[in-house]
Amino acid sequence: MFNPSLPATNSPNSSAEMRGQLTALDADIQQRATQSELGAAIAGTSSNTNGVAILAQSADGSYNQQQMQDALNKIDEFINAARR
């Protein structure tokens, strides 16, 4: 783990200590880059379904085969868009 107090002021140079510090900083940078990429990917997932239009219709009082088919088609369209 990176320790900002190392090396101590006026301490003799230690290659092992410096190597440890640099290795810890590299690991921290790699982890932060991965977290940023993951955050960006997650933030973009909601927009996958932006192209799916709403049905914009009210439910029929009785069974309407075409309305039911429209609803099923819209569900399929949404699922396909969400999988991108």
mmCIF file of N, CA and C in Angstrom:
data_model
loop_
_atom_site.group_PDB
_atom_site.id
_atom_site.type_symbol
_atom_site.label_atom_id
_atom_site.label_comp_id
_atom_site.label_asym_id
_atom_site.label_seq_id
_atom_site.Cartn_x
_atom_site.Cartn_y
_atom_site.Cartn_z
ATOM 1 N N MET A 1 0.838 -1.176 0.000
ATOM 2 C CA MET A 1 0.000 0.000 0.000
ATOM 3 C C MET A 1 0.887 1.244 0.000
ATOM 4 N N PHE A 2 0.528 2.239 -0.796
ATOM 5 C CA PHE A 2 1.320 3.464 -0.894
ATOM 6 C C PHE A 2 1.324 4.206 0.430
ATOM 7 N N ASN A 3 2.502 4.653 0.833
ATOM 8 C CA ASN A 3 2.660 5.420 2.068
ATOM 9 C C ASN A 3 3.292 6.754 1.707
ATOM 10 N N PRO A 4 2.541 7.859 1.731
ATOM 11 C CA PRO A 4 3.082 9.150 1.311
ATOM 12 C C PRO A 4 4.180 9.678 2.227
ATOM 13 N N SER A 5 4.388 9.078 3.392
ATOM 14 C CA SER A 5 5.446 9.556 4.287
ATOM 15 C C SER A 5 6.796 8.906 3.979
ATOM 16 N N LEU A 6 6.830 8.015 2.993
ATOM 17 C CA LEU A 6 8.078 7.356 2.610
ATOM 18 C C LEU A 6 8.562 7.847 1.266
ATOM 19 N N PRO A 7 9.818 7.983 1.065
ATOM 20 C CA PRO A 7 10.875 7.888 2.052
ATOM 21 C C PRO A 7 10.852 9.100 2.991
ATOM 22 N N ALA A 8 11.277 8.869 4.200
ATOM 23 C CA ALA A 8 11.317 9.942 5.197
ATOM 24 C C ALA A 8 12.353 10.984 4.785
ATOM 25 N N THR A 9 12.121 12.210 5.191
ATOM 26 C CA THR A 9 13.045 13.302 4.875
ATOM 27 C C THR A 9 14.436 12.966 5.390
ATOM 28 N N ASN A 10 15.431 13.180 4.528
ATOM 29 C CA ASN A 10 16.856 12.964 4.831
ATOM 30 C C ASN A 10 17.198 11.506 5.159
ATOM 31 N N SER A 11 16.348 10.553 4.774
ATOM 32 C CA SER A 11 16.683 9.144 5.001
ATOM 33 C C SER A 11 17.588 8.665 3.863
ATOM 34 N N PRO A 12 18.378 7.643 4.118
ATOM 35 C CA PRO A 12 19.220 7.111 3.031
ATOM 36 C C PRO A 12 18.333 6.466 1.960
ATOM 37 N N ASN A 13 18.796 6.517 0.748
ATOM 38 C CA ASN A 13 18.037 5.933 -0.358
ATOM 39 C C ASN A 13 17.944 4.423 -0.208
ATOM 40 N N SER A 14 16.748 3.887 -0.471
ATOM 41 C CA SER A 14 16.549 2.444 -0.431
ATOM 42 C C SER A 14 15.788 2.052 -1.690
ATOM 43 N N SER A 15 16.445 1.274 -2.535
ATOM 44 C CA SER A 15 15.797 0.880 -3.784
ATOM 45 C C SER A 15 14.558 0.020 -3.507
ATOM 46 N N ALA A 16 14.616 -0.821 -2.495
ATOM 47 C CA ALA A 16 13.459 -1.673 -2.179
ATOM 48 C C ALA A 16 12.270 -0.822 -1.734
ATOM 49 N N GLU A 17 12.553 0.192 -0.933
ATOM 50 C CA GLU A 17 11.471 1.062 -0.455
ATOM 51 C C GLU A 17 10.854 1.843 -1.617
ATOM 52 N N MET A 18 11.695 2.376 -2.491
ATOM 53 C CA MET A 18 11.192 3.129 -3.647
ATOM 54 C C MET A 18 10.432 2.214 -4.607
ATOM 55 N N ARG A 19 10.945 1.016 -4.825
ATOM 56 C CA ARG A 19 10.275 0.062 -5.695
ATOM 57 C C ARG A 19 8.886 -0.282 -5.128
ATOM 58 N N GLY A 20 8.811 -0.457 -3.827
ATOM 59 C CA GLY A 20 7.533 -0.735 -3.177
ATOM 60 C C GLY A 20 6.552 0.411 -3.350
ATOM 61 N N GLN A 21 7.042 1.633 -3.197
ATOM 62 C CA GLN A 21 6.184 2.809 -3.361
ATOM 63 C C GLN A 21 5.667 2.923 -4.805
ATOM 64 N N LEU A 22 6.570 2.731 -5.752
ATOM 65 C CA LEU A 22 6.171 2.830 -7.159
ATOM 66 C C LEU A 22 5.206 1.708 -7.550
ATOM 67 N N THR A 23 5.442 0.523 -7.042
ATOM 68 C CA THR A 23 4.537 -0.595 -7.310
ATOM 69 C C THR A 23 3.152 -0.316 -6.736
ATOM 70 N N ALA A 24 3.108 0.232 -5.516
ATOM 71 C CA ALA A 24 1.825 0.560 -4.888
ATOM 72 C C ALA A 24 1.091 1.648 -5.674
ATOM 73 N N LEU A 25 1.809 2.650 -6.148
ATOM 74 C CA LEU A 25 1.176 3.711 -6.950
ATOM 75 C C LEU A 25 0.640 3.159 -8.265
ATOM 76 N N ASP A 26 1.417 2.283 -8.907
ATOM 77 C CA ASP A 26 0.961 1.683 -10.161
ATOM 78 C C ASP A 26 -0.314 0.875 -9.935
ATOM 79 N N ALA A 27 -0.357 0.097 -8.877
ATOM 80 C CA ALA A 27 -1.556 -0.699 -8.580
ATOM 81 C C ALA A 27 -2.762 0.200 -8.344
ATOM 82 N N ASP A 28 -2.539 1.310 -7.634
ATOM 83 C CA ASP A 28 -3.631 2.250 -7.365
ATOM 84 C C ASP A 28 -4.135 2.887 -8.663
ATOM 85 N N ILE A 29 -3.229 3.256 -9.533
ATOM 86 C CA ILE A 29 -3.609 3.863 -10.821
ATOM 87 C C ILE A 29 -4.405 2.860 -11.656
ATOM 88 N N GLN A 30 -3.948 1.610 -11.700
ATOM 89 C CA GLN A 30 -4.652 0.587 -12.469
ATOM 90 C C GLN A 30 -6.056 0.341 -11.932
ATOM 91 N N GLN A 31 -6.189 0.309 -10.622
ATOM 92 C CA GLN A 31 -7.502 0.090 -10.016
ATOM 93 C C GLN A 31 -8.439 1.255 -10.321
ATOM 94 N N ARG A 32 -7.938 2.466 -10.225
ATOM 95 C CA ARG A 32 -8.776 3.634 -10.509
ATOM 96 C C ARG A 32 -9.194 3.673 -11.969
ATOM 97 N N ALA A 33 -8.320 3.303 -12.870
ATOM 98 C CA ALA A 33 -8.660 3.282 -14.299
ATOM 99 C C ALA A 33 -9.762 2.261 -14.545
ATOM 100 N N THR A 34 -9.657 1.115 -13.928
ATOM 101 C CA THR A 34 -10.673 0.073 -14.095
ATOM 102 C C THR A 34 -12.010 0.539 -13.540
ATOM 103 N N GLN A 35 -11.997 1.189 -12.388
ATOM 104 C CA GLN A 35 -13.230 1.689 -11.793
ATOM 105 C C GLN A 35 -13.859 2.761 -12.671
ATOM 106 N N SER A 36 -13.057 3.634 -13.266
ATOM 107 C CA SER A 36 -13.587 4.677 -14.144
ATOM 108 C C SER A 36 -14.233 4.080 -15.381
ATOM 109 N N GLU A 37 -13.558 3.100 -15.966
ATOM 110 C CA GLU A 37 -14.111 2.453 -17.156
ATOM 111 C C GLU A 37 -15.415 1.736 -16.832
ATOM 112 N N LEU A 38 -15.439 1.073 -15.697
ATOM 113 C CA LEU A 38 -16.648 0.365 -15.280
ATOM 114 C C LEU A 38 -17.784 1.354 -15.026
ATOM 115 N N GLY A 39 -17.468 2.459 -14.363
ATOM 116 C CA GLY A 39 -18.481 3.479 -14.093
ATOM 117 C C GLY A 39 -19.058 4.058 -15.375
ATOM 118 N N ALA A 40 -18.203 4.304 -16.355
ATOM 119 C CA ALA A 40 -18.667 4.837 -17.639
ATOM 120 C C ALA A 40 -19.541 3.824 -18.358
ATOM 121 N N ALA A 41 -19.165 2.569 -18.296
ATOM 122 C CA ALA A 41 -19.967 1.523 -18.947
ATOM 123 C C ALA A 41 -21.337 1.403 -18.299
ATOM 124 N N ILE A 42 -21.359 1.430 -16.992
ATOM 125 C CA ILE A 42 -22.636 1.321 -16.277
ATOM 126 C C ILE A 42 -23.506 2.547 -16.549
ATOM 127 N N ALA A 43 -22.892 3.718 -16.562
ATOM 128 C CA ALA A 43 -23.652 4.943 -16.798
ATOM 129 C C ALA A 43 -24.299 4.945 -18.182
ATOM 130 N N GLY A 44 -23.688 4.280 -19.145
ATOM 131 C CA GLY A 44 -24.219 4.266 -20.500
ATOM 132 C C GLY A 44 -25.282 3.225 -20.759
ATOM 133 N N THR A 45 -25.475 2.297 -19.837
ATOM 134 C CA THR A 45 -26.410 1.214 -20.114
ATOM 135 C C THR A 45 -27.852 1.690 -20.209
ATOM 136 N N SER A 46 -28.222 2.715 -19.488
ATOM 137 C CA SER A 46 -29.595 3.207 -19.540
ATOM 138 C C SER A 46 -29.956 3.716 -20.927
ATOM 139 N N SER A 47 -29.001 4.283 -21.623
ATOM 140 C CA SER A 47 -29.285 4.842 -22.939
ATOM 141 C C SER A 47 -29.507 3.767 -23.997
ATOM 142 N N ASN A 48 -29.210 2.499 -23.686
ATOM 143 C CA ASN A 48 -29.441 1.425 -24.658
ATOM 144 C C ASN A 48 -30.894 1.355 -25.095
ATOM 145 N N THR A 49 -31.818 1.691 -24.217
ATOM 146 C CA THR A 49 -33.244 1.564 -24.531
ATOM 147 C C THR A 49 -33.878 2.881 -24.977
ATOM 148 N N ASN A 50 -33.075 3.911 -25.184
ATOM 149 C CA ASN A 50 -33.640 5.211 -25.587
ATOM 150 C C ASN A 50 -34.375 5.147 -26.923
ATOM 151 N N GLY A 51 -34.006 4.230 -27.782
ATOM 152 C CA GLY A 51 -34.655 4.127 -29.087
ATOM 153 C C GLY A 51 -35.981 3.379 -29.063
ATOM 154 N N VAL A 52 -36.344 2.821 -27.927
ATOM 155 C CA VAL A 52 -37.611 2.093 -27.824
ATOM 156 C C VAL A 52 -38.713 3.096 -27.489
ATOM 157 N N ALA A 53 -39.625 3.288 -28.429
ATOM 158 C CA ALA A 53 -40.716 4.244 -28.229
ATOM 159 C C ALA A 53 -41.763 3.658 -27.282
ATOM 160 N N ILE A 54 -42.480 4.528 -26.603
ATOM 161 C CA ILE A 54 -43.552 4.073 -25.721
ATOM 162 C C ILE A 54 -44.749 3.630 -26.559
ATOM 163 N N LEU A 55 -45.616 2.810 -25.982
ATOM 164 C CA LEU A 55 -46.801 2.337 -26.711
ATOM 165 C C LEU A 55 -47.814 3.461 -26.919
ATOM 166 N N ALA A 56 -47.956 4.332 -25.940
ATOM 167 C CA ALA A 56 -48.864 5.483 -26.031
ATOM 168 C C ALA A 56 -50.291 5.071 -26.392
ATOM 169 N N GLN A 57 -50.819 4.099 -25.676
ATOM 170 C CA GLN A 57 -52.205 3.692 -25.864
ATOM 171 C C GLN A 57 -52.772 3.218 -24.540
ATOM 172 N N SER A 58 -54.061 3.279 -24.413
ATOM 173 C CA SER A 58 -54.737 2.815 -23.203
ATOM 174 C C SER A 58 -55.157 1.363 -23.389
ATOM 175 N N ALA A 59 -55.313 0.679 -22.267
ATOM 176 C CA ALA A 59 -55.745 -0.713 -22.327
ATOM 177 C C ALA A 59 -57.214 -0.776 -22.735
ATOM 178 N N ASP A 60 -57.518 -1.703 -23.610
ATOM 179 C CA ASP A 60 -58.891 -1.946 -24.027
ATOM 180 C C ASP A 60 -59.675 -2.569 -22.871
ATOM 181 N N GLY A 61 -60.964 -2.311 -22.813
ATOM 182 C CA GLY A 61 -61.804 -2.887 -21.778
ATOM 183 C C GLY A 61 -62.036 -4.373 -21.957
ATOM 184 N N SER A 62 -61.848 -4.841 -23.152
ATOM 185 C CA SER A 62 -62.001 -6.275 -23.421
ATOM 186 C C SER A 62 -60.736 -6.742 -24.149
ATOM 187 N N TYR A 63 -60.621 -8.042 -24.296
ATOM 188 C CA TYR A 63 -59.442 -8.599 -24.963
ATOM 189 C C TYR A 63 -59.361 -8.091 -26.393
ATOM 190 N N ASN A 64 -58.219 -7.542 -26.746
ATOM 191 C CA ASN A 64 -57.981 -7.031 -28.090
ATOM 192 C C ASN A 64 -56.700 -7.703 -28.580
ATOM 193 N N GLN A 65 -56.827 -8.611 -29.504
ATOM 194 C CA GLN A 65 -55.687 -9.391 -29.964
ATOM 195 C C GLN A 65 -54.572 -8.505 -30.512
ATOM 196 N N GLN A 66 -54.904 -7.490 -31.279
ATOM 197 C CA GLN A 66 -53.872 -6.622 -31.860
ATOM 198 C C GLN A 66 -53.146 -5.838 -30.770
ATOM 199 N N GLN A 67 -53.912 -5.371 -29.780
ATOM 200 C CA GLN A 67 -53.279 -4.631 -28.683
ATOM 201 C C GLN A 67 -52.329 -5.542 -27.898
ATOM 202 N N MET A 68 -52.741 -6.767 -27.657
ATOM 203 C CA MET A 68 -51.886 -7.717 -26.961
ATOM 204 C C MET A 68 -50.625 -8.003 -27.772
ATOM 205 N N GLN A 69 -50.770 -8.155 -29.073
ATOM 206 C CA GLN A 69 -49.602 -8.399 -29.921
ATOM 207 C C GLN A 69 -48.669 -7.195 -29.918
ATOM 208 N N ASP A 70 -49.245 -5.979 -29.960
ATOM 209 C CA ASP A 70 -48.420 -4.766 -29.885
ATOM 210 C C ASP A 70 -47.599 -4.745 -28.593
ATOM 211 N N ALA A 71 -48.234 -5.111 -27.473
ATOM 212 C CA ALA A 71 -47.544 -5.130 -26.183
ATOM 213 C C ALA A 71 -46.414 -6.170 -26.187
ATOM 214 N N LEU A 72 -46.684 -7.353 -26.727
ATOM 215 C CA LEU A 72 -45.655 -8.393 -26.781
ATOM 216 C C LEU A 72 -44.498 -7.972 -27.684
ATOM 217 N N ASN A 73 -44.807 -7.347 -28.796
ATOM 218 C CA ASN A 73 -43.754 -6.863 -29.698
ATOM 219 C C ASN A 73 -42.892 -5.799 -29.010
ATOM 220 N N LYS A 74 -43.524 -4.927 -28.231
ATOM 221 C CA LYS A 74 -42.791 -3.869 -27.535
ATOM 222 C C LYS A 74 -41.882 -4.462 -26.460
ATOM 223 N N ILE A 75 -42.364 -5.476 -25.769
ATOM 224 C CA ILE A 75 -41.521 -6.146 -24.766
ATOM 225 C C ILE A 75 -40.301 -6.771 -25.444
ATOM 226 N N ASP A 76 -40.508 -7.434 -26.571
ATOM 227 C CA ASP A 76 -39.381 -8.014 -27.310
ATOM 228 C C ASP A 76 -38.404 -6.929 -27.762
ATOM 229 N N GLU A 77 -38.931 -5.821 -28.245
ATOM 230 C CA GLU A 77 -38.067 -4.721 -28.695
ATOM 231 C C GLU A 77 -37.247 -4.180 -27.529
ATOM 232 N N PHE A 78 -37.867 -4.029 -26.371
ATOM 233 C CA PHE A 78 -37.165 -3.532 -25.189
ATOM 234 C C PHE A 78 -36.078 -4.502 -24.748
ATOM 235 N N ILE A 79 -36.394 -5.774 -24.694
ATOM 236 C CA ILE A 79 -35.406 -6.773 -24.283
ATOM 237 C C ILE A 79 -34.214 -6.775 -25.235
ATOM 238 N N ASN A 80 -34.464 -6.732 -26.527
ATOM 239 C CA ASN A 80 -33.368 -6.704 -27.503
ATOM 240 C C ASN A 80 -32.509 -5.446 -27.355
ATOM 241 N N ALA A 81 -33.138 -4.314 -27.115
ATOM 242 C CA ALA A 81 -32.388 -3.069 -26.943
ATOM 243 C C ALA A 81 -31.551 -3.105 -25.668
ATOM 244 N N ALA A 82 -32.096 -3.687 -24.610
ATOM 245 C CA ALA A 82 -31.382 -3.733 -23.333
ATOM 246 C C ALA A 82 -30.171 -4.665 -23.394
ATOM 247 N N ARG A 83 -30.163 -5.595 -24.317
ATOM 248 C CA ARG A 83 -29.054 -6.545 -24.424
ATOM 249 C C ARG A 83 -27.856 -5.986 -25.186
ATOM 250 N N ARG A 84 -27.969 -4.863 -25.771
ATOM 251 C CA ARG A 84 -26.845 -4.291 -26.548
ATOM 252 C C ARG A 84 -25.727 -3.880 -25.656
#
